[in-house]
Short mmCIF file of C-alpha atoms in Angstrom, two decimals:
data_model
loop_
_atom_site.label_atom_id
_atom_site.label_comp_id
_atom_site.label_asym_id
_atom_site.label_seq_id
_atom_site.Cartn_x
_atom_site.Cartn_y
_atom_site.Cartn_z
CA MET A 27 -1.71 -31.20 -2.09
CA ILE A 28 -4.93 -30.38 -3.93
CA TYR A 29 -4.43 -29.30 -7.60
CA THR A 30 -6.80 -26.38 -8.14
CA GLU A 31 -5.91 -26.07 -11.78
CA ILE A 32 -6.93 -29.72 -12.56
CA GLU A 33 -10.60 -30.81 -12.77
CA VAL A 34 -11.80 -34.44 -12.94
CA GLY A 35 -14.98 -36.27 -12.39
CA ILE A 36 -16.21 -37.00 -8.84
CA PRO A 37 -16.02 -40.77 -7.90
CA LYS A 38 -19.40 -42.52 -7.78
CA LYS A 39 -18.74 -43.90 -4.32
CA LYS A 40 -18.01 -40.80 -2.30
CA ARG A 41 -18.62 -38.83 0.83
CA ILE A 42 -18.56 -35.02 0.64
CA GLN A 43 -17.90 -32.84 3.69
CA LYS A 44 -20.28 -29.92 3.27
CA SER A 45 -18.33 -27.44 5.46
CA THR A 46 -15.08 -27.77 3.61
CA GLY A 47 -16.02 -29.31 0.22
CA TYR A 48 -13.53 -32.13 0.74
CA VAL A 49 -14.39 -35.26 -1.23
CA TYR A 50 -13.65 -38.71 0.24
CA GLU A 51 -13.78 -41.82 -1.87
CA ILE A 52 -15.33 -44.87 -0.19
CA LEU A 53 -12.96 -47.80 -0.58
CA GLU A 54 -14.76 -50.33 1.59
CA ARG A 55 -18.28 -50.40 3.05
CA ASN A 56 -18.62 -51.29 6.77
CA ASN A 57 -15.11 -52.53 7.53
CA LYS A 58 -15.24 -55.69 9.68
CA GLU A 59 -12.77 -54.40 12.24
CA THR A 60 -14.15 -50.90 12.65
CA GLY A 61 -17.72 -51.24 11.47
CA LYS A 62 -17.17 -48.05 9.47
CA ASP A 63 -16.59 -47.26 5.90
CA VAL A 64 -12.97 -46.98 4.78
CA VAL A 65 -12.51 -43.70 2.98
CA LYS A 66 -9.64 -41.80 1.42
CA LEU A 67 -9.49 -38.05 0.75
CA VAL A 68 -9.21 -37.59 -3.06
CA GLY A 69 -9.67 -33.82 -3.46
CA ARG A 70 -12.07 -30.91 -3.02
CA LEU A 71 -15.11 -29.74 -4.94
CA SER A 72 -14.21 -27.20 -7.59
CA LYS A 73 -16.15 -24.00 -8.25
CA ASN A 74 -17.60 -25.77 -11.34
CA GLY A 75 -18.97 -28.65 -9.33
CA SER A 76 -16.28 -31.19 -10.42
CA LEU A 77 -13.24 -32.33 -8.43
CA ASN A 78 -9.95 -30.73 -7.86
CA PRO A 79 -7.87 -33.87 -7.19
CA ASN A 80 -4.93 -34.59 -4.89
CA GLU A 81 -2.25 -37.26 -5.09
CA ASN A 82 -4.51 -39.98 -3.72
CA TYR A 83 -6.79 -39.64 -6.68
CA PHE A 84 -4.08 -40.48 -9.15
CA VAL A 85 -2.93 -43.41 -7.00
CA LEU A 86 -6.48 -44.83 -6.90
CA HIS A 87 -7.20 -44.09 -10.52
CA PRO A 88 -4.00 -44.73 -12.51
CA ASP A 89 -6.14 -44.89 -15.66
CA LYS A 90 -6.85 -41.20 -15.30
CA GLY A 91 -3.21 -40.29 -15.78
CA ASN A 92 -0.42 -39.17 -13.51
CA ILE A 93 0.43 -36.05 -11.52
CA PRO A 94 1.64 -33.49 -14.07
CA GLU A 95 5.45 -33.17 -14.11
CA SER A 96 5.15 -29.41 -13.51
CA LYS A 97 3.41 -30.18 -10.24
CA LYS A 98 5.73 -32.77 -8.81
CA GLU A 99 8.31 -30.14 -7.72
CA GLU A 100 5.67 -28.74 -5.37
CA GLN A 101 5.78 -31.76 -3.12
CA GLY A 102 8.43 -30.00 -0.95
CA GLU A 103 8.66 -31.31 2.56
CA PHE A 104 8.03 -29.07 5.56
CA SER A 105 10.51 -28.66 8.36
CA SER A 106 10.17 -30.76 11.50
CA THR A 107 9.99 -27.37 13.27
CA LEU A 108 7.23 -25.07 11.97
CA ARG A 109 6.68 -21.41 12.98
CA ILE A 110 2.99 -20.56 13.26
CA GLY A 111 2.82 -17.14 15.03
CA GLN A 112 2.64 -15.16 11.84
CA TYR A 113 -0.05 -17.42 10.42
CA VAL A 114 -2.17 -16.94 13.56
CA LEU A 115 -1.74 -13.19 13.41
CA PHE A 116 -2.24 -12.61 9.68
CA LYS A 117 -5.20 -14.95 9.39
CA LYS A 118 -6.96 -13.14 12.25
CA ILE A 119 -6.29 -9.70 10.70
CA CYS A 120 -7.42 -10.82 7.25
CA ASP A 121 -10.69 -12.13 8.75
CA ASP A 122 -11.21 -9.11 10.96
CA ILE A 123 -10.77 -6.44 8.28
CA GLY A 124 -12.77 -8.43 5.73
CA LEU A 125 -9.82 -9.12 3.40
CA SER A 126 -10.43 -12.87 3.43
CA GLY A 127 -14.06 -12.54 2.29
CA VAL A 128 -13.20 -10.06 -0.51
CA LEU A 129 -10.36 -12.27 -1.78
CA ASP A 130 -12.58 -15.37 -1.66
CA LYS A 131 -15.11 -13.72 -4.00
CA SER A 132 -12.67 -12.07 -6.43
CA MET A 133 -9.75 -14.52 -6.39
CA ARG A 134 -11.58 -17.80 -5.95
CA GLY A 135 -9.19 -20.71 -5.52
CA TYR A 136 -6.14 -18.49 -5.05
CA LYS A 137 -6.87 -16.65 -1.79
CA ASP A 138 -4.72 -18.93 0.41
CA LEU A 139 -1.75 -18.67 -1.97
CA ILE A 140 -2.06 -14.84 -2.13
CA VAL A 141 -2.25 -14.52 1.64
CA SER A 142 0.70 -16.89 2.05
CA LEU A 143 2.77 -14.71 -0.27
CA ALA A 144 1.71 -11.58 1.60
CA SER A 145 2.83 -13.30 4.85
CA TYR A 146 6.21 -13.94 3.25
CA TYR A 147 6.54 -10.35 2.12
CA LEU A 148 5.61 -8.95 5.52
CA GLY A 149 7.54 -11.41 7.59
CA GLU A 150 10.78 -11.33 5.62
CA ARG A 151 10.47 -7.87 4.06
CA GLU A 152 11.39 -9.65 0.84
CA SER A 153 9.53 -10.18 -2.40
CA ALA A 154 11.87 -12.44 -4.41
CA SER A 155 9.79 -15.46 -5.52
CA GLN A 156 12.81 -17.75 -5.59
CA LEU A 157 13.35 -17.29 -1.87
CA TYR A 158 9.68 -17.95 -0.90
CA GLN A 159 10.16 -21.80 -0.75
CA TYR A 160 12.70 -21.40 2.04
CA TYR A 161 10.19 -19.37 4.08
CA ALA A 162 7.38 -21.81 3.40
CA HIS A 163 9.61 -24.73 4.39
CA SER A 164 9.78 -23.47 7.97
CA HIS A 165 6.60 -21.42 8.28
CA PHE A 166 3.02 -22.69 8.23
CA THR A 167 1.09 -20.51 5.78
CA GLY A 168 -2.19 -22.43 5.57
CA LEU A 169 -1.14 -24.35 2.49
CA ASN A 170 -0.54 -28.06 2.46
CA TYR A 171 2.27 -27.76 -0.09
CA ILE A 172 5.18 -25.48 -0.90
CA PRO A 173 4.44 -23.66 -4.18
CA SER A 174 7.14 -23.76 -6.80
CA GLU A 175 8.52 -20.69 -8.62
CA ALA A 176 6.55 -21.82 -11.66
CA THR A 177 3.32 -21.74 -9.72
CA ILE A 178 4.00 -18.28 -8.36
CA SER A 179 5.03 -17.06 -11.80
CA ASN A 180 1.81 -18.53 -13.22
CA LEU A 181 -0.19 -16.76 -10.48
CA PHE A 182 1.45 -13.40 -11.29
CA ASN A 183 1.35 -13.61 -15.05
CA LYS A 184 -1.91 -15.41 -15.74
CA LYS A 185 -4.19 -15.98 -12.79
CA LEU A 186 -4.15 -12.53 -11.25
CA SER A 187 -5.66 -10.94 -14.31
CA HIS A 188 -6.52 -7.28 -14.63
CA ASP A 189 -10.23 -8.10 -14.42
CA ALA A 190 -9.71 -10.11 -11.22
CA ILE A 191 -7.74 -7.27 -9.66
CA VAL A 192 -10.41 -4.72 -10.63
CA SER A 193 -12.99 -7.04 -9.09
CA PHE A 194 -11.01 -7.24 -5.89
CA LEU A 195 -10.51 -3.48 -5.66
CA SER A 196 -14.18 -2.79 -6.28
CA GLY A 197 -15.20 -5.30 -3.62
CA TRP A 198 -12.61 -4.00 -1.19
CA MET A 199 -13.76 -0.44 -1.54
CA GLU A 200 -17.41 -1.37 -1.26
CA HIS A 201 -16.60 -3.36 1.91
CA ASN A 202 -14.82 -0.38 3.44
CA LEU A 203 -17.44 2.18 2.53
CA LYS A 204 -20.64 0.18 3.07
CA ASN A 205 -23.09 0.86 5.93
CA LYS A 206 -21.61 4.22 6.70
CA GLY A 207 -25.04 5.89 6.67
CA GLY A 208 -23.80 9.18 5.22
CA VAL A 209 -20.91 9.51 7.71
CA ARG A 210 -18.11 11.47 6.11
CA ILE A 211 -15.00 9.51 5.39
CA ASP A 212 -11.68 11.40 5.14
CA ILE A 213 -9.54 9.96 2.39
CA ASP A 214 -5.93 10.90 1.91
CA PHE A 215 -4.97 10.72 -1.74
CA ASP A 216 -1.33 10.62 -2.88
CA SER A 217 0.86 8.83 -5.35
CA THR A 218 4.32 7.36 -5.67
CA ASN A 219 6.49 5.88 -8.45
CA HIS A 220 8.32 2.55 -8.78
CA ASN A 221 11.46 2.37 -10.86
CA SER A 222 11.58 -0.52 -13.29
CA SER A 223 14.60 -2.36 -14.53
CA SER A 224 12.58 -4.30 -17.18
CA PRO A 225 12.51 -3.07 -20.79
CA TYR A 226 9.23 -4.98 -21.49
CA LEU A 227 6.71 -2.97 -19.48
CA SER A 228 4.39 -0.76 -21.44
CA LEU A 229 3.45 0.94 -18.15
CA SER A 230 7.07 2.11 -17.62
CA GLU A 231 7.88 5.48 -19.09
CA TYR A 232 10.31 8.21 -18.13
CA GLY A 233 8.87 10.80 -15.84
CA LYS A 234 9.64 12.85 -12.72
CA ALA A 235 10.86 10.25 -10.24
CA LYS A 236 11.00 10.81 -6.49
CA VAL A 237 14.23 8.73 -6.44
CA ASP A 238 15.75 9.28 -9.87
CA GLU A 239 17.97 6.32 -10.91
CA GLY A 240 17.76 7.13 -14.57
CA LEU A 241 15.19 4.32 -15.02
CA PRO A 242 11.68 4.34 -16.48
CA GLN A 243 8.89 4.16 -13.89
CA TYR A 244 5.24 3.51 -13.38
CA ASN A 245 3.03 5.45 -10.97
CA ILE A 246 0.56 4.32 -8.36
CA ALA A 247 -2.08 6.50 -6.68
CA TYR A 248 -3.28 5.41 -3.27
CA PHE A 249 -6.46 6.15 -1.32
CA ILE A 250 -6.17 5.80 2.41
CA ASN A 251 -9.08 5.89 4.82
CA ARG A 252 -7.84 8.24 7.53
CA ASN A 253 -10.45 7.04 9.98
CA THR A 254 -9.10 3.49 9.95
CA GLY A 255 -5.63 3.96 8.44
CA LEU A 256 -6.45 1.26 5.88
CA PRO A 257 -5.69 1.62 2.15
CA ILE A 258 -9.01 1.23 0.32
CA PHE A 259 -8.05 1.68 -3.34
CA TYR A 260 -5.15 2.10 -5.69
CA ASP A 261 -4.65 2.97 -9.30
CA VAL A 262 -1.69 2.16 -11.56
CA TYR A 263 -0.85 4.46 -14.44
CA TYR A 264 1.90 5.38 -16.89
CA GLY A 265 5.12 6.79 -15.55
CA SER A 266 5.12 9.86 -17.79
CA ILE A 267 1.71 11.08 -16.50
CA ILE A 268 2.08 13.68 -13.73
CA ASP A 269 0.01 13.42 -10.55
CA MET A 270 -1.98 16.52 -11.38
CA SER A 271 -3.15 15.09 -14.67
CA HIS A 272 -4.24 11.73 -13.27
CA CYS A 273 -6.18 13.05 -10.29
CA LYS A 274 -9.52 13.32 -12.08
CA THR A 275 -9.19 9.90 -13.64
CA ALA A 276 -8.45 8.21 -10.29
CA ILE A 277 -11.28 9.99 -8.45
CA ALA A 278 -13.73 9.12 -11.28
CA LYS A 279 -13.06 5.39 -10.60
CA VAL A 280 -13.81 5.90 -6.92
CA LYS A 281 -16.96 7.75 -7.82
CA THR A 282 -18.08 4.87 -10.11
CA ILE A 283 -17.45 2.21 -7.47
CA ALA A 284 -18.97 4.10 -4.57
CA PRO A 285 -21.31 6.70 -6.01
CA ASN A 286 -23.19 7.35 -2.78
CA ALA A 287 -20.28 7.56 -0.40
CA SER A 288 -19.74 10.75 1.60
CA ILE A 289 -16.04 11.49 0.98
CA SER A 290 -13.70 14.29 1.92
CA PHE A 291 -10.40 14.22 0.04
CA VAL A 292 -7.19 15.56 1.56
CA LEU A 293 -4.75 16.40 -1.25
CA ASP A 294 -1.13 17.50 -1.49
CA ARG A 295 -0.10 20.54 -3.49
CA GLY A 296 0.86 18.28 -6.36
CA TYR A 297 -2.85 18.00 -7.18
CA PHE A 298 -3.58 21.75 -6.91
CA SER A 299 -5.09 22.83 -10.27
CA LYS A 300 -8.21 24.60 -11.43
CA ASN A 301 -9.49 21.47 -13.23
CA ASN A 302 -8.99 19.16 -10.22
CA ILE A 303 -10.54 21.52 -7.69
CA GLU A 304 -13.47 22.19 -9.95
CA TYR A 305 -14.04 18.49 -10.75
CA ILE A 306 -13.97 17.41 -7.04
CA ASN A 307 -16.30 20.24 -6.05
CA GLU A 308 -18.78 19.51 -8.84
CA SER A 309 -18.76 15.83 -7.84
CA ASP A 310 -20.23 16.87 -4.48
CA TYR A 311 -17.08 15.74 -2.58
CA GLU A 312 -15.51 17.79 0.11
CA PHE A 313 -11.81 18.55 -0.37
CA THR A 314 -8.89 20.09 1.48
CA CYS A 315 -5.87 20.85 -0.70
CA MET A 316 -2.54 22.48 -0.06
CA GLY A 317 -2.14 25.29 -2.60
CA ARG A 318 0.75 26.33 -4.88
CA SER A 319 1.91 29.88 -5.32
CA ASN A 320 -0.14 31.70 -7.91
CA LEU A 321 -1.54 35.24 -8.52
CA ARG A 322 -4.26 34.70 -5.95
CA PHE A 323 -1.78 33.52 -3.33
CA LYS A 324 0.47 36.53 -3.93
CA GLU A 325 -2.55 38.79 -3.55
CA TYR A 326 -3.55 37.21 -0.24
CA VAL A 327 -0.01 37.38 1.09
CA GLY A 328 0.17 41.06 0.14
CA ARG A 329 -3.16 41.66 1.87
CA HIS A 330 -2.08 39.87 5.07
CA GLY A 331 1.46 41.14 5.71
CA ARG A 332 3.56 39.90 8.56
CA GLU A 333 2.41 42.59 11.02
CA ALA A 334 -1.25 41.83 10.27
CA ILE A 335 -1.13 38.04 10.20
CA THR A 336 1.00 37.70 13.37
CA LYS A 337 -1.52 39.46 15.61
CA SER A 338 -2.13 37.56 18.82
CA ALA A 339 -5.72 36.74 17.81
CA ASN A 340 -4.30 34.74 14.84
CA TYR A 341 -1.92 32.61 16.87
CA ILE A 342 -2.34 28.81 16.37
CA ASP A 343 0.72 27.17 17.95
CA ASP A 344 4.50 26.96 17.90
CA LYS A 345 5.17 30.19 15.98
CA LEU A 346 2.35 29.44 13.54
CA PHE A 347 -0.30 32.07 12.78
CA GLY A 348 -3.32 31.88 10.41
CA VAL A 349 -6.40 33.58 9.03
CA LYS A 350 -9.54 32.25 7.43
CA PHE A 351 -11.66 34.00 4.71
CA ARG A 352 -13.61 33.40 1.53
CA GLY A 353 -11.89 33.87 -1.83
CA LYS A 354 -10.98 32.51 -5.18
CA ALA A 355 -8.23 29.92 -5.64
CA PHE A 356 -7.66 30.69 -9.32
CA GLU A 357 -8.28 33.77 -11.50
CA ALA A 358 -10.11 31.67 -14.07
CA LEU A 359 -12.39 30.00 -11.51
CA ASP A 360 -15.33 32.20 -10.35
CA LYS A 361 -16.28 29.86 -7.49
CA GLU A 362 -15.14 31.05 -4.07
CA PHE A 363 -13.85 28.63 -1.40
CA ASN A 364 -12.61 28.78 2.15
CA ILE A 365 -9.07 30.07 2.15
CA TYR A 366 -6.80 29.24 5.07
CA LEU A 367 -3.69 31.34 4.92
CA PHE A 368 -0.84 30.39 7.35
CA TYR A 369 2.44 32.04 8.34
CA ASN A 370 5.30 30.30 10.22
CA GLU A 371 7.85 32.75 11.64
CA LEU A 372 10.56 30.21 12.13
CA GLU A 373 10.16 28.79 8.61
CA ALA A 374 10.26 32.26 7.14
CA VAL A 375 13.74 32.92 8.46
CA GLU A 376 15.08 29.43 7.72
CA SER A 377 13.70 29.33 4.16
CA PHE A 378 15.13 32.73 3.17
CA VAL A 379 18.56 32.02 4.72
CA ALA A 380 18.66 28.62 2.91
CA LYS A 381 17.72 30.22 -0.43
CA GLN A 382 20.32 33.00 -0.04
CA ARG A 383 23.04 30.42 0.75
CA GLN A 384 21.96 28.47 -2.26
CA ALA A 385 22.20 31.51 -4.50
CA LYS A 386 25.65 32.32 -3.11
CA TYR A 387 26.83 28.78 -3.84
CA TYR A 388 25.47 28.95 -7.42
CA SER A 389 27.30 32.23 -8.04
CA SER A 390 30.62 30.60 -7.18
CA PHE A 391 29.95 27.18 -8.68
CA LEU A 392 28.61 28.06 -12.15
CA PRO A 393 31.40 30.29 -13.65
CA GLY A 394 33.50 28.26 -16.10
CA LYS A 395 30.73 25.77 -16.92
CA LYS A 396 29.87 25.25 -20.57
CA ASP A 397 26.14 25.55 -21.24
CA PRO A 398 25.34 25.59 -24.98
CA ARG A 399 21.69 24.54 -24.47
CA ARG A 400 21.18 26.84 -21.52
CA ASN A 401 20.25 23.92 -19.23
CA LEU A 402 22.11 25.42 -16.32
CA GLU A 403 20.42 28.72 -16.87
CA SER A 404 17.03 27.00 -16.84
CA ALA A 405 17.89 25.13 -13.67
CA TYR A 406 19.70 27.78 -11.61
CA GLY A 407 19.18 31.13 -13.33
CA LYS A 408 16.18 32.31 -11.30
CA TYR A 409 18.24 33.64 -8.43
CA VAL A 410 21.57 34.17 -10.24
CA ASN A 411 22.37 36.53 -13.14
CA LEU A 412 24.45 34.61 -15.70
CA VAL A 413 26.81 36.07 -18.32
CA TYR A 414 27.95 33.86 -21.23
CA ASP A 415 30.98 34.35 -23.48
CA GLU A 416 31.14 33.59 -27.19
CA ASN A 417 31.81 29.91 -26.55
CA ASP A 418 28.66 29.43 -24.39
CA VAL A 419 30.72 29.26 -21.23
CA ILE A 420 29.41 31.05 -18.14
CA ALA A 421 31.83 33.90 -17.64
CA ASP A 422 30.16 35.41 -14.62
CA ALA A 423 27.37 34.61 -12.10
CA SER A 424 26.08 37.18 -9.63
CA ILE A 425 23.31 36.92 -7.08
CA ASN A 426 19.91 38.32 -8.27
CA TYR A 427 18.96 40.20 -5.14
CA ASP A 428 15.70 41.47 -6.67
CA ALA A 429 14.54 37.79 -7.17
CA LEU A 430 15.60 36.98 -3.60
CA ASP A 431 13.58 39.94 -2.26
CA GLU A 432 10.51 38.66 -4.22
CA TYR A 433 11.02 35.21 -2.76
CA LYS A 434 11.36 36.68 0.75
CA LYS A 435 7.85 38.15 0.50
CA GLU A 436 6.31 34.63 0.45
CA CYS A 437 8.75 33.04 2.90
CA GLY A 438 6.87 31.38 5.81
CA TYR A 439 3.48 31.61 4.04
CA PHE A 440 1.40 28.64 2.89
CA TRP A 441 -2.25 28.18 2.11
CA ILE A 442 -4.92 25.56 2.12
CA VAL A 443 -8.04 25.72 -0.06
CA SER A 444 -11.21 23.84 0.98
CA ASN A 445 -14.92 23.70 0.33
CA TYR A 446 -15.17 22.37 3.88
CA ASP A 447 -16.00 25.06 6.48
CA ALA A 448 -14.10 24.35 9.67
CA PRO A 449 -12.08 26.17 12.30
CA ILE A 450 -8.60 26.99 11.07
CA LYS A 451 -6.94 24.81 13.76
CA GLU A 452 -8.95 21.83 12.58
CA ILE A 453 -7.95 22.37 8.97
CA HIS A 454 -4.30 22.65 9.91
CA LYS A 455 -4.50 19.41 11.96
CA LEU A 456 -6.30 17.66 9.08
CA TYR A 457 -3.48 18.46 6.70
CA ARG A 458 -0.66 17.98 9.30
CA ASP A 459 -1.97 14.42 10.03
CA ARG A 460 -1.68 13.61 6.38
CA ASP A 461 1.41 11.49 7.11
CA VAL A 462 -1.00 8.56 7.34
CA VAL A 463 -0.85 8.17 3.53
CA GLU A 464 2.92 8.71 3.47
CA LYS A 465 3.46 5.83 5.93
CA ALA A 466 1.09 3.61 4.05
CA ILE A 467 2.86 4.27 0.77
CA LYS A 468 6.21 3.60 2.52
CA ASN A 469 4.87 0.29 3.81
CA THR A 470 4.00 -0.84 0.28
CA LYS A 471 7.55 -0.21 -0.86
CA THR A 472 10.22 -0.57 1.81
CA GLY A 473 8.02 -2.62 4.08
CA SER A 474 7.58 -5.34 1.43
CA ASP A 475 10.70 -4.89 -0.69
CA LEU A 476 8.84 -3.29 -3.61
CA THR A 477 10.87 -0.16 -4.07
CA LYS A 478 12.02 -1.27 -7.49
CA SER A 479 10.19 -3.67 -9.84
CA PHE A 480 11.95 -6.50 -11.61
CA ALA A 481 8.70 -7.78 -13.12
CA GLN A 482 8.93 -8.70 -16.80
CA SER A 483 5.32 -8.06 -17.81
CA ASP A 484 2.50 -5.58 -17.12
CA GLU A 485 0.45 -8.45 -15.65
CA ALA A 486 3.22 -9.25 -13.19
CA VAL A 487 3.50 -5.58 -12.21
CA GLU A 488 -0.23 -5.45 -11.53
CA ALA A 489 -0.04 -8.64 -9.48
CA LYS A 490 2.92 -7.45 -7.39
CA THR A 491 1.19 -4.12 -6.83
CA LEU A 492 -1.82 -6.05 -5.53
CA LEU A 493 0.42 -7.96 -3.12
CA GLY A 494 1.98 -4.69 -1.94
CA PHE A 495 -1.47 -3.22 -1.36
CA ILE A 496 -2.57 -6.26 0.62
CA CYS A 497 0.60 -6.10 2.70
CA ALA A 498 0.05 -2.38 3.33
CA SER A 499 -3.51 -3.08 4.50
CA ILE A 500 -2.32 -5.77 6.99
CA ARG A 501 0.62 -3.70 8.28
CA SER A 502 -1.55 -0.57 8.65
CA TYR A 503 -3.96 -2.50 10.77
CA ILE A 504 -1.06 -3.76 12.88
CA VAL A 505 0.27 -0.19 13.37
CA LEU A 506 -3.21 1.07 14.28
CA THR A 507 -3.89 -1.81 16.74
CA MET A 508 -0.49 -1.76 18.47
CA ALA A 509 -0.76 1.91 19.56
CA PRO A 510 -1.45 0.98 23.23
CA TYR A 511 1.47 -1.50 23.10
CA LYS A 512 3.81 1.27 21.91
CA LEU A 513 2.98 3.41 24.92
CA GLN A 514 4.53 0.72 27.07
CA TYR A 515 7.29 -0.22 24.58
CA PRO A 516 8.10 2.99 22.57
CA SER A 517 10.89 1.39 20.59
CA GLU A 518 8.77 -1.45 19.26
CA THR A 519 7.69 -1.38 15.55
CA SER A 520 5.26 -3.46 13.54
CA GLN A 521 8.16 -5.56 12.31
CA THR A 522 9.48 -6.29 15.81
CA LEU A 523 5.93 -7.27 16.76
CA ILE A 524 5.69 -9.71 13.82
CA LYS A 525 9.09 -11.08 14.62
CA GLU A 526 8.17 -11.63 18.31
CA LEU A 527 5.21 -13.77 17.31
CA ASP A 528 7.44 -15.56 14.75
CA LYS A 529 9.16 -17.28 17.69
CA ILE A 530 5.98 -19.39 18.33
CA GLN A 531 7.04 -22.76 17.07
CA LEU A 532 5.88 -26.41 16.72
CA ASP A 533 8.02 -29.51 16.82
CA LYS A 534 7.14 -32.67 14.89
CA ILE A 535 7.18 -35.69 17.27
CA SER A 536 5.99 -39.10 16.16
CA GLY A 537 4.32 -37.57 13.13
CA THR A 538 2.43 -34.92 15.07
CA TYR A 539 3.21 -31.23 15.47
CA ILE A 540 3.11 -30.02 19.11
CA SER A 541 4.18 -26.78 20.86
CA ARG A 542 7.94 -26.37 21.28
CA TYR A 543 7.65 -23.67 23.95
CA ALA A 544 4.98 -22.19 26.15
CA LEU A 545 3.90 -18.66 25.16
CA THR A 546 5.86 -15.88 26.74
CA SER A 547 4.16 -13.01 28.55
CA ARG A 548 5.11 -10.67 25.76
CA GLN A 549 3.58 -12.95 23.13
CA ARG A 550 0.39 -13.26 25.15
CA GLN A 551 0.23 -9.50 25.43
CA ILE A 552 0.65 -9.00 21.67
CA LEU A 553 -1.94 -11.73 20.84
CA ALA A 554 -4.45 -10.08 23.23
CA LEU A 555 -4.14 -6.80 21.27
CA PHE A 556 -5.72 -8.52 18.29
CA GLY A 557 -8.33 -10.48 20.30
CA LEU A 558 -6.26 -13.72 20.29
CA ARG A 559 -5.62 -16.15 23.15
CA HIS A 560 -3.63 -19.28 23.85
CA ASN A 561 -6.59 -21.33 22.59
CA ASP A 562 -6.19 -19.71 19.17
CA VAL A 563 -2.67 -20.99 18.99
CA VAL A 564 -3.83 -24.50 20.03
CA ALA A 565 -6.47 -24.33 17.31
CA ALA A 566 -3.84 -23.36 14.72
CA MET A 567 -1.74 -26.29 15.85
CA LYS A 568 -4.70 -28.58 15.17
CA THR A 569 -5.11 -26.96 11.75
CA VAL A 570 -1.47 -27.70 11.00
CA ASN A 571 -1.87 -31.38 11.80
CA GLN A 572 -5.11 -31.72 9.85
CA THR A 573 -3.60 -29.97 6.88
CA MET A 574 -0.54 -32.13 6.89
CA LYS A 575 -2.68 -35.27 6.93
CA ILE A 576 -4.43 -34.30 3.69
CA SER A 577 -1.22 -33.21 1.96
#
C-alpha cells in the first residue's frame, strides 16, 4: 500500500509515470536477459512534490526506517473471491455526476478512501467502522489495502476538517449550478435531526425531535435540486435551533457560494415566517411556501367559504378545489404575494371527525390526573374544558364545542404563498412533488445507517454527515436513473439493484483475478442503464490485478 501520510525524498535513479504519478526506482540498468531496466515501484508523487512511499521503499532503504507500527495492521489480505459490481457502479456514478472531481480538489489524497467508505455504507446499509474491514476483505473498493479502524478514525477526527468539508460543499454546489445560463433551478429545502448518544458533542442540544428518544440532537438542513434529484448542499446546526430560525442563515450560505444562480425555493410550513419570506424575496429568489394558520389565513378562509370555493370552475382534481389571488401573507408585511388557497372536501370531514374523537378521548382520559404545573392543560386544554380541585387534580373534563366549531371552519383548507406567478395546478403539483427532499433525507439516515449518531466529537459528526450526504447523492442518482427499469420491475428498489450487481465476482487463480461467472441478462440490463457494458467489467478486472500488484 502507499502511505499518503508519510513523505520521503524521491530516489535519484527513478522513473516517474506521468499519468498516475507512480514512482519506480531503477535497480539495474539494461538487464542482460531482458535488455531493459529493472525497476521497482516505491510509491507515488505527493501533492508537495516528494514521495509517498510503499513497503518496497522501506525494504530497499532500510536506513530510512521501517513501516510505522500503526500502519502494519493495514496489510490485511483480500479474499480469493472479490466482488466488483458495486465498485464498477459507484465509480461510474461518481465520475458522471462530478463527485470524483470535486472530492479530488477538496479532499486531495483521501478521495478513494472516502468513496470506499460510501460504498460500504450504501452496499451494507451500515456505518459501523469496525465492520468495514470485513466488507473490504471481500469487495474491491479501488484501494490496494484494507484500512484499519485507526485510519478511519483519523480520517473522521482529523483529516476531514471543517475547512475541507466547506471547500467540498462550495465546490459541489458550484459544480451543480454552473453553466445554467439563468435557467431557474427549483430547490427543495428541508431539515431533519439526528439523535446523539454522545455527551461530548457541542452541536448536540435538546430540541424538538421528530423521533423523540429523550436524547440531545443536532440538526441538518438539506438543499435538493428538484430538476436532478441530487442533494447540492447541507448545513449542520445546533439541536436547539428551530427550523424557522435557521432558514435565513442557511440560505445566506447558498447566496454567498452561488450569488448569480437563479433559484426557486420550495419550503415547508415549518419555515413560514415574516422574516424568512421577506429575506428570500429581497434576495431576488423565487419561493413557494406552505403557510401556517394566521389572521390573514382566517380572513381568506372566511372570504372563500365552502360554497364559494367549491364552484365547478375552481375544481383541480380528486375532491380538491382552489383559488388564486393577490394578498398579504402577514399583517406586519405590506408586500403582497400570490396567494393559492385550497380546499379538500374529503380532508375536511376526516380532520374534523378525528379532532372530535380526540377531544372525546381527552374528556374521558384526563379526569383524575394530577397536574400541579398545568402541563396537561397546556397540552390538551384547547379542545377540553378542565376543572381542578384543591389538590391540583383534574376533577372534570368536558368537550369544548366552541373550540371545535372554530377548528371546523378551517378544516380542509390550506394555503401556499409564492412570489412566483403560475397556474394554481402547477403550484399544487410543485408542492405535492416535494417528497423528493423527504426521500433524499430518508436516504441519508435509514439508507446509510445514520439515524442515530454515536460519534464522540464534533469533527466526527461533520465527517459522518459528509459521508451521509455523499451516499444520498449516489443513491438519488440511482433512483433517478432506474426509473425505466422500475416500469418493468415495479418491486425493485435501489438496494435490490445494488445487491444484484454485487453478485459480479472474481476468483483468484494462479495469482490473477478472473471472472467467476458470466454476466446475467439482468446484470447487463442494469449496467446499461448507467452507460456500462461488459467491457467496463473487464476493465475493472484489469484494475484489480494492477492494483494488487502494487500493494
